[in-house]
Every structure is written in structure tokens, then in C-alpha cells.
Short mmCIF file of C-alpha atoms and ligand atoms in Angstrom, two decimals:
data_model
loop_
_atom_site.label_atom_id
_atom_site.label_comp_id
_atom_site.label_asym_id
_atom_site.label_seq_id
_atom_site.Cartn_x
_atom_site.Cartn_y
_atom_site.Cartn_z
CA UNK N 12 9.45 -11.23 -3.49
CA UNK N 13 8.29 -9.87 -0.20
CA UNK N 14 4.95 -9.13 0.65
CA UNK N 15 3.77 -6.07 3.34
CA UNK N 16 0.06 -6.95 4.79
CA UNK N 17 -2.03 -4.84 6.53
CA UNK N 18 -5.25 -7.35 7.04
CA UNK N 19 -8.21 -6.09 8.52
CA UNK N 20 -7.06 -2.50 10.29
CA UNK N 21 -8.85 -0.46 12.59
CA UNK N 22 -7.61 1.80 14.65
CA UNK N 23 -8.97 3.80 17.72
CA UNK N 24 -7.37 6.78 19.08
CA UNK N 25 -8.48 7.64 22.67
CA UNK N 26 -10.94 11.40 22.82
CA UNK N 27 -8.66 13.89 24.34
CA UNK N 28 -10.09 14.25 28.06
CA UNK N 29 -12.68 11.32 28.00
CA UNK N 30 -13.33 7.90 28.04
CA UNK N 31 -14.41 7.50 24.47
CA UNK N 32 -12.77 6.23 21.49
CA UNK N 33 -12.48 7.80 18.18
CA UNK N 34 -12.13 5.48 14.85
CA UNK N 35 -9.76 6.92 12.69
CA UNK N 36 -9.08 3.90 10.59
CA UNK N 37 -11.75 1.04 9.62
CA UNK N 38 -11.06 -2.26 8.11
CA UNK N 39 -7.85 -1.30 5.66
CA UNK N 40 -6.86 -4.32 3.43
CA UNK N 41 -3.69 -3.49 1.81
CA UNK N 42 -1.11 -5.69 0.42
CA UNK N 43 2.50 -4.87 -0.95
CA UNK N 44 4.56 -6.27 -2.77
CA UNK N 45 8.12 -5.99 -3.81
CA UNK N 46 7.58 -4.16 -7.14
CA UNK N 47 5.21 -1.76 -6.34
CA UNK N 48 5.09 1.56 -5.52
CA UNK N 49 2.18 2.70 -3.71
CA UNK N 50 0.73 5.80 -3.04
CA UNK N 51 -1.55 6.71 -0.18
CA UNK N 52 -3.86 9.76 -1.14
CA UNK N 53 -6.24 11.47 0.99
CA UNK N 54 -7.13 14.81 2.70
CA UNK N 55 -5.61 15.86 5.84
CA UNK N 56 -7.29 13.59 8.67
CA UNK N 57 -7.84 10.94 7.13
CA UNK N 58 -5.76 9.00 8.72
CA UNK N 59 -2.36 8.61 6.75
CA UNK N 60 0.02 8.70 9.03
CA UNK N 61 -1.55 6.32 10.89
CA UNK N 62 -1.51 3.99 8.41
CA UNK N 63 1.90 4.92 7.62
CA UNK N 64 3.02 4.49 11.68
CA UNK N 65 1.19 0.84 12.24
CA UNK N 66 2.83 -0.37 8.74
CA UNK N 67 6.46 0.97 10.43
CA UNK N 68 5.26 -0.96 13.44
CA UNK N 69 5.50 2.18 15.41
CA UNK N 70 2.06 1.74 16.61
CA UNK N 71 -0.18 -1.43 16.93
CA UNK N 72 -3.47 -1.44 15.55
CA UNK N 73 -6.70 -1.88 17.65
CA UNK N 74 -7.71 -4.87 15.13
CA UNK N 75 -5.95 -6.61 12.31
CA UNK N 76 -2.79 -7.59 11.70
CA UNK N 77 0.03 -6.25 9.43
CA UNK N 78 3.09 -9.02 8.73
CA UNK N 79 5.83 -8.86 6.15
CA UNK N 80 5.90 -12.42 4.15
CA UNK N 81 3.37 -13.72 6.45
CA UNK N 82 4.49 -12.99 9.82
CA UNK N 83 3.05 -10.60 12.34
CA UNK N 84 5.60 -8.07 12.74
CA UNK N 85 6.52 -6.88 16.59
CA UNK N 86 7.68 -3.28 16.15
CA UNK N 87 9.77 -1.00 13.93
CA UNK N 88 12.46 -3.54 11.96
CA UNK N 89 15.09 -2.92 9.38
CA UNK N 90 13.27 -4.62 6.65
CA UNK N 91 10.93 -1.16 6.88
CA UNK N 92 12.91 2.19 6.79
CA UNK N 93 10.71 5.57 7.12
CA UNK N 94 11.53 8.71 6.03
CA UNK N 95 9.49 11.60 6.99
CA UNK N 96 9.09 15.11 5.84
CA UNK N 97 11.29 16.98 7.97
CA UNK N 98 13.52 14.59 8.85
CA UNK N 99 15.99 15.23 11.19
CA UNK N 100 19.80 14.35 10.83
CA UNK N 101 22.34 14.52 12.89
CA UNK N 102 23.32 18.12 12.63
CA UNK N 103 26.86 16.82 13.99
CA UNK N 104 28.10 14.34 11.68
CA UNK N 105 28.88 14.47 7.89
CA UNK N 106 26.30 13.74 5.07
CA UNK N 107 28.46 10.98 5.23
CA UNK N 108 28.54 9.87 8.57
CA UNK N 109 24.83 10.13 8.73
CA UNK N 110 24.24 8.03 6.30
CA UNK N 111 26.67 5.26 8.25
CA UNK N 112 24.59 5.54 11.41
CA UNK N 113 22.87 2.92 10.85
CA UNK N 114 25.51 0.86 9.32
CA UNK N 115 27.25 1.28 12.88
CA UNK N 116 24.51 0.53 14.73
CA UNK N 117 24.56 -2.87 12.88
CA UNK N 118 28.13 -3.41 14.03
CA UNK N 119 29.58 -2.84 10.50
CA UNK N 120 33.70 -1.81 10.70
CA UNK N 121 34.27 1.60 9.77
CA UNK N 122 35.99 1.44 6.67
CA UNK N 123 32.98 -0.81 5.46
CA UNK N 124 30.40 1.26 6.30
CA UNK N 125 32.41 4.54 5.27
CA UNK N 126 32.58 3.07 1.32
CA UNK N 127 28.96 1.52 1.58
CA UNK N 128 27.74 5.27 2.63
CA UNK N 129 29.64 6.49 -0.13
CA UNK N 130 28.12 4.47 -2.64
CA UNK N 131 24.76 5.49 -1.25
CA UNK N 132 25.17 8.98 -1.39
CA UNK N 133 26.35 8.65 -5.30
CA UNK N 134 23.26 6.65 -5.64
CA UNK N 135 21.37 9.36 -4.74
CA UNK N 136 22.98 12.05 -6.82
CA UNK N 137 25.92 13.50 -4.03
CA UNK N 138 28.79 11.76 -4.88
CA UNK N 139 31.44 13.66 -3.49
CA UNK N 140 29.33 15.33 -1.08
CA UNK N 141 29.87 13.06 2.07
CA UNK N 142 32.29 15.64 3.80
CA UNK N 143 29.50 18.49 3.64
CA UNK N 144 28.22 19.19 7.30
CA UNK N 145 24.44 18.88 6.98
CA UNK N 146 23.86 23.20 7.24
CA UNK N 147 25.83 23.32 4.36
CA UNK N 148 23.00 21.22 2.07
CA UNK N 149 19.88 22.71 0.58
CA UNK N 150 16.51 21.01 1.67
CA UNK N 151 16.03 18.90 -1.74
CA UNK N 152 20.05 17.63 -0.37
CA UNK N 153 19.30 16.76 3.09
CA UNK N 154 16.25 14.57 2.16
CA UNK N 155 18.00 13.03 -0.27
CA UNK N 156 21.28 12.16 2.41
CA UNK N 157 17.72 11.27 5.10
CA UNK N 158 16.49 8.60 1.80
CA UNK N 159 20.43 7.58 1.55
CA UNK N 160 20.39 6.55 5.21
CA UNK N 161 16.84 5.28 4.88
CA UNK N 162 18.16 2.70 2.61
CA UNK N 163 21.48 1.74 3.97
CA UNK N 164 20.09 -0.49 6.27
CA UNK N 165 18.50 -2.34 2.81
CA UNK N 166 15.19 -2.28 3.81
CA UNK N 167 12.91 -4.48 1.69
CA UNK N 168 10.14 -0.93 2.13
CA UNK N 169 10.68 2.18 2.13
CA UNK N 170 7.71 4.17 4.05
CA UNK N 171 7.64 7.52 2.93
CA UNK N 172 5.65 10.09 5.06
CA UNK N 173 5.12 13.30 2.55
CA UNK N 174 8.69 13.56 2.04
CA UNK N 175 8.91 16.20 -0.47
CA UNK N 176 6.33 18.35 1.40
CA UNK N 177 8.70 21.33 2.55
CA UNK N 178 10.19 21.75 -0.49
CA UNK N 179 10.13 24.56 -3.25
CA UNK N 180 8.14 23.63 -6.54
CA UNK N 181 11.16 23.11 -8.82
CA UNK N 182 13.50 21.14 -6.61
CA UNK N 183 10.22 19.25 -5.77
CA UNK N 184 9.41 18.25 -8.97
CA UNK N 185 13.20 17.08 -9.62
CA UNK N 186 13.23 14.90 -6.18
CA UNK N 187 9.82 12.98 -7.80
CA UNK N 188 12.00 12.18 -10.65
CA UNK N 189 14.51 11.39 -8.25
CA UNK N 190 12.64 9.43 -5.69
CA UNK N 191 11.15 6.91 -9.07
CA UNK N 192 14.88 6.46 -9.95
CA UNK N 193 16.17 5.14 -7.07
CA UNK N 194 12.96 3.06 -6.41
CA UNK N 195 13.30 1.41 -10.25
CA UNK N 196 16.67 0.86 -9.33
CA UNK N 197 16.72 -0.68 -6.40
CA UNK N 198 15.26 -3.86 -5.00
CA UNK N 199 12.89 -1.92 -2.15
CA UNK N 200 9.56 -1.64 -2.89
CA UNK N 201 8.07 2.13 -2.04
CA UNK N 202 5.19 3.33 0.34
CA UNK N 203 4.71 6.70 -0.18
CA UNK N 204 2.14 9.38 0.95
CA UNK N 205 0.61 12.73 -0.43
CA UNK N 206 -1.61 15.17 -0.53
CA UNK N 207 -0.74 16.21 -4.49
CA UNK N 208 -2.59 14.31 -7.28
CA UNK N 209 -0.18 15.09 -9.56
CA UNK N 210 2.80 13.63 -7.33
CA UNK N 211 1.09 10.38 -6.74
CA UNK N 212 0.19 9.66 -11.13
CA UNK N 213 3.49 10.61 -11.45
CA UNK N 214 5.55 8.24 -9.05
CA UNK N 215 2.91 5.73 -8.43
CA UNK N 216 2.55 2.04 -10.08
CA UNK N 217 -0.81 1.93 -7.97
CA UNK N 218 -2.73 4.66 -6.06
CA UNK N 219 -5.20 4.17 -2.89
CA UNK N 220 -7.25 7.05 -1.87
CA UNK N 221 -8.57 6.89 2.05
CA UNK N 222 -11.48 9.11 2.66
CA UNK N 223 -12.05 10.48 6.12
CA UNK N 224 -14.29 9.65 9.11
CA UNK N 225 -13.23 6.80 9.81
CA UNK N 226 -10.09 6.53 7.42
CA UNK N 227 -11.01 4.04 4.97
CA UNK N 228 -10.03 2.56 1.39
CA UNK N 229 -12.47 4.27 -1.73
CA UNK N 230 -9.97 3.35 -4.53
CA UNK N 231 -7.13 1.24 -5.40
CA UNK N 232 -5.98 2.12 -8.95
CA UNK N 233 -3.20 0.89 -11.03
CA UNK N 234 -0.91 3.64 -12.88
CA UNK N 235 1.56 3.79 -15.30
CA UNK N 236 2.83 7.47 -15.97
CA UNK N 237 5.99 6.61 -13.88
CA UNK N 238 6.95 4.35 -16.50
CA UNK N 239 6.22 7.18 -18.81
CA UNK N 240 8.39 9.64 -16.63
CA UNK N 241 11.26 7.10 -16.09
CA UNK N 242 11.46 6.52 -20.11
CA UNK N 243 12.36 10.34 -20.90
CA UNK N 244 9.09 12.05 -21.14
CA UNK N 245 8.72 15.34 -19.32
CA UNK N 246 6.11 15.88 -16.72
CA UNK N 247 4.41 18.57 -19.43
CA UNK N 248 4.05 15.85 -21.68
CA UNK N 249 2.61 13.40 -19.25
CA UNK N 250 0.22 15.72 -17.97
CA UNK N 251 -1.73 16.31 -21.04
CA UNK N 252 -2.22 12.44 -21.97
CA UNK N 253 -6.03 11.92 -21.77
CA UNK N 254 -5.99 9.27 -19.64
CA UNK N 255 -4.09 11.42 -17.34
CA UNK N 256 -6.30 13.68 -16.91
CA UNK N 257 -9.18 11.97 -16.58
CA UNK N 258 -7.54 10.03 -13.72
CA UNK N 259 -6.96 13.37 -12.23
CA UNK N 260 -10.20 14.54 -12.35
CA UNK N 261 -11.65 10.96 -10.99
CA UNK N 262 -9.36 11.07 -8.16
CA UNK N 263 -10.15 14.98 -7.39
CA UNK N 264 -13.83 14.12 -7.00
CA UNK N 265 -13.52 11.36 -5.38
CA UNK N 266 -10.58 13.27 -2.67
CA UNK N 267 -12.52 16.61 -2.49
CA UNK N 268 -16.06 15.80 -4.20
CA UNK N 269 -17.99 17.10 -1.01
CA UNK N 270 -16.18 19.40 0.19
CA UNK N 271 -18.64 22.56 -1.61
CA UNK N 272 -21.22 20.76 -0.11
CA UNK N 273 -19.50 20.86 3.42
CA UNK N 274 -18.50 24.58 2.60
CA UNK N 275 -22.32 25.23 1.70
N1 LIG Y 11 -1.69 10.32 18.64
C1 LIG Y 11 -2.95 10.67 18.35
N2 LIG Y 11 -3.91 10.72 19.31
C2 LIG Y 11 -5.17 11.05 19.02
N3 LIG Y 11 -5.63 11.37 17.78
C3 LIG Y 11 -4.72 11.34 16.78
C4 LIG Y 11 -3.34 11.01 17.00
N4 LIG Y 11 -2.69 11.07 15.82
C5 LIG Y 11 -3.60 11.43 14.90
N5 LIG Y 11 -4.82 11.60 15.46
C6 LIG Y 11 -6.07 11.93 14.75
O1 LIG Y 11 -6.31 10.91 13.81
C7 LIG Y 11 -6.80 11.42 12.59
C8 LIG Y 11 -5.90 10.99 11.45
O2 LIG Y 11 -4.63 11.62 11.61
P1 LIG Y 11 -3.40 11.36 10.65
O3 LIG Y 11 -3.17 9.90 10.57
O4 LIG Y 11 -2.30 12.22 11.09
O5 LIG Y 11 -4.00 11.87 9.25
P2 LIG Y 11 -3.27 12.47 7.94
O6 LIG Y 11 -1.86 12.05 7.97
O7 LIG Y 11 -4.07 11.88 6.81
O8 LIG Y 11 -3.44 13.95 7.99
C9 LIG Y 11 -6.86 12.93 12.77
O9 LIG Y 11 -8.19 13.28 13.08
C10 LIG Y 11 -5.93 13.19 13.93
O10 LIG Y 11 -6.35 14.32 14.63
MG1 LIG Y 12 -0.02 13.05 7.87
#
């Protein structure tokens, strides 16, 4: 089982045009492990992304550490794949060949990586598909061909940046369904973030809400509607257990609590 630490984070992002330093994360203790799937919750500003980019090893904190099993990472690495909202595939190879970048990259032999991207892509519900050029898939397709190639490097996380963001309601709600599928079935433990309550009792096995100014940790709650969702029970259903909404109205007051008061 792997373990992805982020030990005492701060980071400071430089004021546009001055000398000073703005805190837009303080002291974030987070620890993964392999089995979870973790959603990050929190309005927009408070910080995120960040979190998200220093976890990819995109961006080095001002203080703290984050290490997988122990050891201080050094950068982006394929035990960490990230898949952002509008990510962007290469508009000139197949759903296919996308999905075998990586796989090349690694020095994999064609006919290898062809039938490994193959099984990816029927993994994530387009088997068949790989010949499509990526303007002939509908958004709810290419993000699931961007999560194919996320994992055919076999990362041990998969960082998530509001992935289902652009899409439409319905195909939204299937790609939740979708996304908890091929997380139970796979070995790669999930980091995932939103803005929607409802997404994150839905998917998550534990939800941490960051609160703004500096972006910092208010709750760290373990879920279990997923399980709920993954065992045949539709959305409807889950959403009128009591102790689903009650969660939903802790975690609204606790995401958007002042924000009359701000208003006022
Ligand atoms: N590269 C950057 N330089 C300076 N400030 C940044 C940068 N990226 C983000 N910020 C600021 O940091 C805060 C947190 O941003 P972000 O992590 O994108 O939050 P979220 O994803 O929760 O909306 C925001 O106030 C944002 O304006
Ligand atoms: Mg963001």
C-alpha cells in the first residue's frame, strides 16, 4: 500500500507588482493512502489547485514536505497522473494513439502499447472506439480517453483537477458513476477536486473541506455513499438517506456558512 504525504504545507504566492507575499495555503496535513478516494472541497480561492499542483510535484511548497511512501518527491513522476478539466489531447492522433503516448514515451514497442491502449479504452467504456479522431468524441468521451491515458502509465494516484466540470448535467452524473468504477477497480488510489457537494458524497470514501484565506483544512470526513452508488442504488435513492443529507447540510455551512454575512 502506498502512502501520498503532504506534511506541514504552506504555500506563498508572490503579490502581483510587489514585494510581498500572499499565503494561500497554511499548514495542510494530508495523508493518502492506496484505498482511498479523497475529495478536496472548497470555494473558489481557496487554494485547490494548489494543493492539487504541489501534490503532482508541479510546484514546490514554501514549507513542508509531500513524499510518496516516505520519500520527498522531486517533481511530476509517473506514480502521480493528473487529469484536469479541459484537458487537452492530441487533436492529431487517435483516441487510441493518445492513450499510447505515454506508453511510447516509456519506450514500450508498438504493438505492446497499441493492445495495452486498447484494453484501457474498454476499461473505460470505448472499446472499439480507438480509431475515432478526438473531434469525433463528445466531451463526457474525450475525458474519459484523457482518464484512459492518465492511467496507462499505472500511476499509484490519480490527481483529478474538477474533471467533470465542463460537462452537461446528465453525462456528468454518468462520468461520477464512471469515475467510482474505474477507481474500485483498479489498484490507484483517487485525488479528486470539486466545487459540488453532491459530487464529492457521492464518489468520495473521505471528504476534506479547505476554507479560504489562507487555504486551510476545516474537515476531514469519512463517507460511504460510493459504496452505496457502486452496489446498484441510484443517486435519487442515495440522496434522500438521512445521513446524507445531513452531511450535506454540515458541509454547506461549513463551505458557504458566511458568505450572507460577507454579502450583508
Ligand atoms: N500562479 C499564481 N500566482 C499567484 N497567485 C496565484 C497563482 N495561482 C493561484 N493563485 C491565487 O491563489 C489562490 C488559490 O488559487 P487556486 O489554488 O487556484 O484555488 P481554487 O482552485 O480553490 O479555486 C487564489 O487567490 C489565486 O488567485
Ligand atoms: Mg481550481
Amino acid at each position: 500500500m502506498s502512502i501520498l504525504s503532504l506534511q506541514s504545507l504552506s504555500l506563498d504566492y508572490a503579490e502581483a507588482g510587489t514585494r510581498q507575499k500572499r499565503r494561500v495555503l497554511d499548514g495542510i496535513n494530508l495523508h493518502i493512502a492506496s484505498d482511498e478516494f479523497v475529495i478536496v472541497i472548497g470555494r473558489s480561492g481557496s487554494g485547490k489547485t494548489s494543493l492539487l499542483n504541489l501534490a503532482a510535484g508541479f510546484t514546490e511548497p514554501s514549507e513542508g514536505r509531500v513524499s510518496v511512501d516516505g520519500k520527498e518527491i522531486d517533481g511530476p513522476g509517473a506514480d502521480r497522473a493528473v487529469v484536469f478539466q479541459d484537458d487537452a489531447l492530441y487533436p492529431w492522433l487517435s483516441a487510441v494513439g493518445n492513450v499510447a503516448f505515454p506508453l511510447k514515451l516509456q519506450g514500450i514497442a508498438r504493438a505492446e502499447r497499441q493492445s495495452h491502449a486498447e484494453e484501457l479504452l474498454a476499461k473505460v467504456g470505448l472499446e472499439g472506439a480507438g480509431h475515432k479522431n478526438i473531434w469525433e468524441l463528445s466531451g463526457g468521451m474525450r475525458q474519459r480517453v484523457g482518464i484512459a491515458r492518465a492511467l496507462a502509465s499505472g500511476p499509484r494516484f490519480l490527481l483529478l483537477d474538477e474533471p467533470l466540470g465542463a460537462l452537461d448535467a446528465l453525462t456528468r452524473s454518468r462520468m461520477q458513476k464512471f469515475l467510482l468504477e474505474v477507481w474500485a477497480g483498479s489498484k490507484t488510489s483517487a485525488l479528486l477536486i470539486t466545487h459540488s457537494i453532491d459530487e464529492a458524497l457521492l464518489l468520495a470514501t473521505r471528504v476534506i473541506v479547505l476554507a479560504p484565506n489562507p487555504g486551510r483544512i476545516v474537515a476531514d470526513v469519512r463517507t460511504e455513499f460510493g459504496k452505496a452508488l457502486l452496489d446498484g442504488k441510484s443517486v435519487k435513492e442515495i440522496k434522500m438517506f438521512a445521513a446524507f443529507k445531513s452531511l450535506h447540510d454540515e458541509l454547506t455551512a461549513l463551505i458557504h456558512g458566511d458568505e450572507e454575512e460577507i454579502a450583508a
